[in-house]
CSV table of C-alpha atoms (C1' of nucleotides) in Angstrom, one decimal:
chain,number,residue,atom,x,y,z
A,8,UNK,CA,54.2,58.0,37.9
A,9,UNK,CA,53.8,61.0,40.0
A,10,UNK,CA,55.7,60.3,43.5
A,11,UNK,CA,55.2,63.9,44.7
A,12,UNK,CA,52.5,65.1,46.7
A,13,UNK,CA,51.6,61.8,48.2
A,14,UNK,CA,48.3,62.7,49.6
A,15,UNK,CA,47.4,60.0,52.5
A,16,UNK,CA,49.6,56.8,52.6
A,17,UNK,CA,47.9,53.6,52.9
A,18,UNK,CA,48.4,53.7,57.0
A,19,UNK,CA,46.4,55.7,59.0
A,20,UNK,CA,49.0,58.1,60.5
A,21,UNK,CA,49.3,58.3,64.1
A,22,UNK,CA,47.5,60.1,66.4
A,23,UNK,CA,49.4,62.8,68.1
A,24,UNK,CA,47.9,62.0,70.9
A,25,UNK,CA,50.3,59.0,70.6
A,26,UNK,CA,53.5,60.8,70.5
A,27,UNK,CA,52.7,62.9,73.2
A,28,UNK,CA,51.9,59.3,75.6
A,29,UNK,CA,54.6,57.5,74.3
A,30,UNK,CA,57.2,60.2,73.8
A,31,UNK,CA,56.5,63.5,75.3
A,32,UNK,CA,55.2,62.6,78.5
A,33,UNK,CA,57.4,59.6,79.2
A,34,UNK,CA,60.1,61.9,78.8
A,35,UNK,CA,59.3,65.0,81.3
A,36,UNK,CA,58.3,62.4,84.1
A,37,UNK,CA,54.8,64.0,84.9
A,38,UNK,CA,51.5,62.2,85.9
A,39,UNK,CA,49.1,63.2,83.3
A,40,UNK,CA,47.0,65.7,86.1
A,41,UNK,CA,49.7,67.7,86.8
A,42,UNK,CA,50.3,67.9,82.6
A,43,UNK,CA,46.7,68.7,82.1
A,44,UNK,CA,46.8,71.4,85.2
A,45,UNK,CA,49.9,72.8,83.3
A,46,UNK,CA,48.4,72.9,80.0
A,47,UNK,CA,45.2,74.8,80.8
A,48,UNK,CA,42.9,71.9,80.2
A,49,UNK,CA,40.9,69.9,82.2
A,50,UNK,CA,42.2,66.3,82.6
A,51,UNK,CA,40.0,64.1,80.7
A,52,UNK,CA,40.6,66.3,77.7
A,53,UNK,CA,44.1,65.7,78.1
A,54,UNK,CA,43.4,61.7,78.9
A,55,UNK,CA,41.2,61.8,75.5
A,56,UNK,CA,43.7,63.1,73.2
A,57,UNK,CA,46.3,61.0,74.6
A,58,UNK,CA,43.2,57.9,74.1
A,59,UNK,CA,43.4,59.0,70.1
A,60,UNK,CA,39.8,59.4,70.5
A,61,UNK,CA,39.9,63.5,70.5
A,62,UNK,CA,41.7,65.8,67.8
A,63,UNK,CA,44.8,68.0,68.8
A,64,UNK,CA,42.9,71.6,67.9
A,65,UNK,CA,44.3,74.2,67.1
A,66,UNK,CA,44.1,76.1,70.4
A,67,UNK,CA,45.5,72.8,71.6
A,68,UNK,CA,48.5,73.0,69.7
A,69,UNK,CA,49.0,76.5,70.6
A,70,UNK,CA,49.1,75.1,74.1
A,71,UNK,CA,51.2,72.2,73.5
A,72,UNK,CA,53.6,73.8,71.5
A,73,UNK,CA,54.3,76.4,74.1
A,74,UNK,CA,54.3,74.0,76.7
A,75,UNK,CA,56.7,71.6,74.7
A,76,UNK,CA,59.0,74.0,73.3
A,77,UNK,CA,58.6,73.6,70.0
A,78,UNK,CA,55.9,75.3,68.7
A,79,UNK,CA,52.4,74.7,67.4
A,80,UNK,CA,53.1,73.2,64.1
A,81,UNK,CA,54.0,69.5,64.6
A,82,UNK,CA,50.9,69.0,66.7
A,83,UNK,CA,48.9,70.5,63.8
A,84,UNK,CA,50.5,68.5,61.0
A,85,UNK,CA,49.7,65.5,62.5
A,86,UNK,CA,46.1,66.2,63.1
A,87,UNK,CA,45.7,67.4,59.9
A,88,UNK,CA,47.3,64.4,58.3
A,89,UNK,CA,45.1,62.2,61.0
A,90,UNK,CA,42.3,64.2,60.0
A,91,UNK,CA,42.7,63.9,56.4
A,92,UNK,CA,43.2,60.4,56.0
A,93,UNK,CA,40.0,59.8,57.7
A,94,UNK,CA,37.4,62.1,55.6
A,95,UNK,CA,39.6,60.7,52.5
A,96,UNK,CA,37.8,57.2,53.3
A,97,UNK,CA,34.5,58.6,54.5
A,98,UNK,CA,34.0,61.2,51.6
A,99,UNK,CA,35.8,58.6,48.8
A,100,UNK,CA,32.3,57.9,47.6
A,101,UNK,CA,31.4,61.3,47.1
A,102,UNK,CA,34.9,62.6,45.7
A,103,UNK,CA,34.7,60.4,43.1
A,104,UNK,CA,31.5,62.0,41.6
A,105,UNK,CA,33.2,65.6,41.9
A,106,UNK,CA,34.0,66.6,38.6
A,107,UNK,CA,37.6,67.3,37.8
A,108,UNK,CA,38.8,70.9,36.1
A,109,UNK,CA,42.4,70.3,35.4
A,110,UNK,CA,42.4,68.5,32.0
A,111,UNK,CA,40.8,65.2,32.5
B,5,UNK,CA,67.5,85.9,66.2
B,6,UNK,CA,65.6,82.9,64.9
B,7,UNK,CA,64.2,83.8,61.7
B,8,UNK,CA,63.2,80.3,61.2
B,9,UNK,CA,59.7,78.8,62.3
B,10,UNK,CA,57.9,82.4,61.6
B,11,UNK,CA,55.0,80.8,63.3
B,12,UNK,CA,52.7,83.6,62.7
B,13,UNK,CA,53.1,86.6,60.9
B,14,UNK,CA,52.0,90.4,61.9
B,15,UNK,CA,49.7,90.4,58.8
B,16,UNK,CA,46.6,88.0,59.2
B,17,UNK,CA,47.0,85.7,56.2
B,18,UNK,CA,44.3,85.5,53.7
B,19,UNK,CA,41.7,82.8,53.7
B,20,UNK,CA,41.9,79.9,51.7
B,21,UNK,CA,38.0,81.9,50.2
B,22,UNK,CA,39.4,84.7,48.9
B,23,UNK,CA,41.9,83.0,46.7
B,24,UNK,CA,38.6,80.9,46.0
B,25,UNK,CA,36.8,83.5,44.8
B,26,UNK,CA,39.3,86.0,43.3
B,27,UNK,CA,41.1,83.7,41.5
B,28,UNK,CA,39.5,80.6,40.9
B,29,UNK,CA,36.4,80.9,40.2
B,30,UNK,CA,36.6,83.9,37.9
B,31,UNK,CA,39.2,81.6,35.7
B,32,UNK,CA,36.8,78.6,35.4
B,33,UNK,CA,33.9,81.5,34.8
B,34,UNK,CA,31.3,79.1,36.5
B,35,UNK,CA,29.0,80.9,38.5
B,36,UNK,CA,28.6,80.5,42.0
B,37,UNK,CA,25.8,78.3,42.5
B,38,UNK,CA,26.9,76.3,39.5
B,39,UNK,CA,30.3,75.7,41.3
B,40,UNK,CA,28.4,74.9,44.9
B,41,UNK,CA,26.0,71.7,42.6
B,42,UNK,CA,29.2,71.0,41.8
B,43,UNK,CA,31.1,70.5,44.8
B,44,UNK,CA,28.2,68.5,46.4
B,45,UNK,CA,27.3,71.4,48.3
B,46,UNK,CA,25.0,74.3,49.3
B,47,UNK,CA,25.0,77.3,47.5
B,48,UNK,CA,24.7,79.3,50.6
B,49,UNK,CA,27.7,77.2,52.0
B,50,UNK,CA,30.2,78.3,49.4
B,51,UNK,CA,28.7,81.9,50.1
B,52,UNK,CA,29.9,81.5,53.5
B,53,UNK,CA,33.5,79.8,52.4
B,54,UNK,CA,33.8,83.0,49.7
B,55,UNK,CA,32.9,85.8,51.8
B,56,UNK,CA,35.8,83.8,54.8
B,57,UNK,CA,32.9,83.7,57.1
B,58,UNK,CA,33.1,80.0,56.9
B,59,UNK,CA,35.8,77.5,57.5
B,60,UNK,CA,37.2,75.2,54.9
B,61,UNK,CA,36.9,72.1,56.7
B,62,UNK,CA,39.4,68.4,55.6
B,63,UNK,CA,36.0,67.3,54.1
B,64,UNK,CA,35.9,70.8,51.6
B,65,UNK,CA,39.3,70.8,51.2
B,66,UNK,CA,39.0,67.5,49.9
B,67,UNK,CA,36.0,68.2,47.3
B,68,UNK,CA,38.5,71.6,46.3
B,69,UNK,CA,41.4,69.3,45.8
B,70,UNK,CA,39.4,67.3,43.3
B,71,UNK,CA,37.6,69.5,41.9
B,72,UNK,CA,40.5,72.4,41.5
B,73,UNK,CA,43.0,69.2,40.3
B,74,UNK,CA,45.8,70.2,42.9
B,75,UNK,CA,44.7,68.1,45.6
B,76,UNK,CA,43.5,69.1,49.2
B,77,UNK,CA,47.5,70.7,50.5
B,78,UNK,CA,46.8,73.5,49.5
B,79,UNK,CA,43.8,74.7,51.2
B,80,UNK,CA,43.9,72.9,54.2
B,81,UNK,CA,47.4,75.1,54.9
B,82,UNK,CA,45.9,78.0,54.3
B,83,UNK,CA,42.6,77.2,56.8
B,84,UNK,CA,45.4,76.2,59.1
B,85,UNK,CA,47.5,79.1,58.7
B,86,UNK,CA,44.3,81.4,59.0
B,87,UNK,CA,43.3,79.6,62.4
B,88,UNK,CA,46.5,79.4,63.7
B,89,UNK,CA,46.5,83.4,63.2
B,90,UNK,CA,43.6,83.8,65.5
B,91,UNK,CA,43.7,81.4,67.5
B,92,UNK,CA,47.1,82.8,68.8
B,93,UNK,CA,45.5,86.1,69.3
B,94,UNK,CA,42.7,84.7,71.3
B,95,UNK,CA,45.2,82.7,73.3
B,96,UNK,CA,47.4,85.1,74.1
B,97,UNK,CA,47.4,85.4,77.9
B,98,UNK,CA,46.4,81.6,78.1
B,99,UNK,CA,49.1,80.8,76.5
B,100,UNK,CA,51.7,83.5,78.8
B,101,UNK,CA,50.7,81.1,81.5
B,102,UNK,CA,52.0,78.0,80.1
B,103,UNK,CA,55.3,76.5,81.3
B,104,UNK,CA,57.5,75.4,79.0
B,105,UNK,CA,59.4,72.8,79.3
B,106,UNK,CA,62.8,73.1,76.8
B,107,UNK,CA,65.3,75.0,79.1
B,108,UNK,CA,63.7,78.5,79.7
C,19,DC,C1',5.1,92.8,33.3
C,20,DG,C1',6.6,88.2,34.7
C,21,DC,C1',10.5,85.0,35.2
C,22,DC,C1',14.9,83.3,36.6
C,23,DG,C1',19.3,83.5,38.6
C,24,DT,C1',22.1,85.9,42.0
C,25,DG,C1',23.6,87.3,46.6
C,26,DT,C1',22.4,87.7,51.5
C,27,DC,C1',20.1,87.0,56.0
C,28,DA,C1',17.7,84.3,59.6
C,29,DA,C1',16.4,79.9,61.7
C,30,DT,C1',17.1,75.1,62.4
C,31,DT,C1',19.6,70.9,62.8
C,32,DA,C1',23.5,67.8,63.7
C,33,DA,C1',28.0,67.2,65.2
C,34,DT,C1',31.5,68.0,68.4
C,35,DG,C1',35.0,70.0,71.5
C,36,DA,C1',35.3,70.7,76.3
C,37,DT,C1',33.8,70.8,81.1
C,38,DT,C1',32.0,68.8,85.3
C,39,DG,C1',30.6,64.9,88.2
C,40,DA,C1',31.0,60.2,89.5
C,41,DC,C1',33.3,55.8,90.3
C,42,DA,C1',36.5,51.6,90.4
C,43,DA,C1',41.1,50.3,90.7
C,44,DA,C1',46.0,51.1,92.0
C,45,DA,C1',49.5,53.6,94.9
C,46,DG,C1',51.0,55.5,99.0
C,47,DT,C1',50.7,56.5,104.1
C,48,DC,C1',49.7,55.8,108.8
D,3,DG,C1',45.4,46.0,107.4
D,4,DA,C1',42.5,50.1,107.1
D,5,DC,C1',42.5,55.0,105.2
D,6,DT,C1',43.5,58.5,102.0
D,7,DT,C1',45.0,60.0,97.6
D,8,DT,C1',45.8,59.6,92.9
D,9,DT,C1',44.8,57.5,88.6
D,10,DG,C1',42.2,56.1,84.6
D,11,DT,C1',37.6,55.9,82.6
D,12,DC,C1',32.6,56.6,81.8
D,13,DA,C1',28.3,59.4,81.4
D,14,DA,C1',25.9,63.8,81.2
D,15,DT,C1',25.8,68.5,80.1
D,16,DC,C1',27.0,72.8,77.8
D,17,DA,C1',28.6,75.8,74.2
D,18,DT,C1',30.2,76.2,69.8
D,19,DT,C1',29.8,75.6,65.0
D,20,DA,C1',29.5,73.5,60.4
D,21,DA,C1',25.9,72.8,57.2
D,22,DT,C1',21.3,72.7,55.6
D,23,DT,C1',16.8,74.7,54.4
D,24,DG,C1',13.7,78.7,53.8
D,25,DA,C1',12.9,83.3,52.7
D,26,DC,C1',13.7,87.8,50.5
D,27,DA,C1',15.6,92.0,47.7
D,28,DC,C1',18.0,93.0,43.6
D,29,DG,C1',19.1,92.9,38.4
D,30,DG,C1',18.9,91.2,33.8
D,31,DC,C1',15.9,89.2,30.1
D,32,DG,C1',11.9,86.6,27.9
DNA sequence: CGCCGTGTCAATTAATGATTGACAAAAGTC
DNA sequence: GACTTTTGTCAATCATTAATTGACACGGCG
């Protein structure tokens, strides 16, 4: 059994939207306006990525890495591991009719 | 100095196309539009992909990773990378504007 | 010559990331 | 208690873009 490389666990993984509501923010003690005012953005982008229901781009983690000290590429892993899980279910039909060219 | 975290290079990094088409393809020895019907999508698509004038999106990553046998990872880091490259550049003075907020 | 596959360009479509405007509810102030 | 400000959310609009289709020049081959 192969236990490396574990594509996309069975749980969706979180939004990180979600860390930066329930962790982030929490934490600096500022009303999401003012955080959106910082950040560059307007503040129903910022109330929609903290909602889950829009993706951390890249631009966005450029902004929220600066802005959080710690640089661009957490925000990005999680989106792209959010991202991935999803189009894993939506595009499993289709994968599985992909022809494989690594030895059967 | 920190030398860890290099979060972008000087050099931009290649896209996840060129390895695509300068290694890849040529060891399979599948032409172009054969590998496109294959990978459940347009000819003029993988064109794009090839030539790095278009983005390897989670859903083509995915249909890569099956179809190349090493899973999605691997181009979906190197989109990322490549993005993350410009997308500083085009941030830059955005981004000089941004607080931060882990002790100056 | 006529045919087919290749590589590229332009136009169209569909999806989406982000902004602005509007509005009800909660918090704060006089 | 009435008034103002802030908050959280919804809808509409705009701009971008990923992907498709259609069209066309070039090169080998029957």
């Amino acid at each position: 059994m192969n236990m490396q490389s574990p594509v996309s666990a069975k749980r969706c993984p979180t939004h990180p939207g979600e860390l930066l509501k329930e962790d982030v923010l929490p934490a600096l003690r500022l009303p999401v306006a003012e955080a959106a005012r910082q950040l560059g953005v307007s503040r129903q982008t910022l109330y929609k990525i903290l909602g889950g229901t829009a993706p951390v781009t890249p631009e966005m983690a450029l902004r929220l890495g600066k802005w959080c000290g710690n640089g661009p590429g957490l925000w990005l892993r999680m989106q792209q591991a959010f991202d991935l899980w999803h189009a894993e279910r939506a595009l499993a039909d289709t994968l599985a009719g992909i022809p494989s060219h690594v030895m059967g």
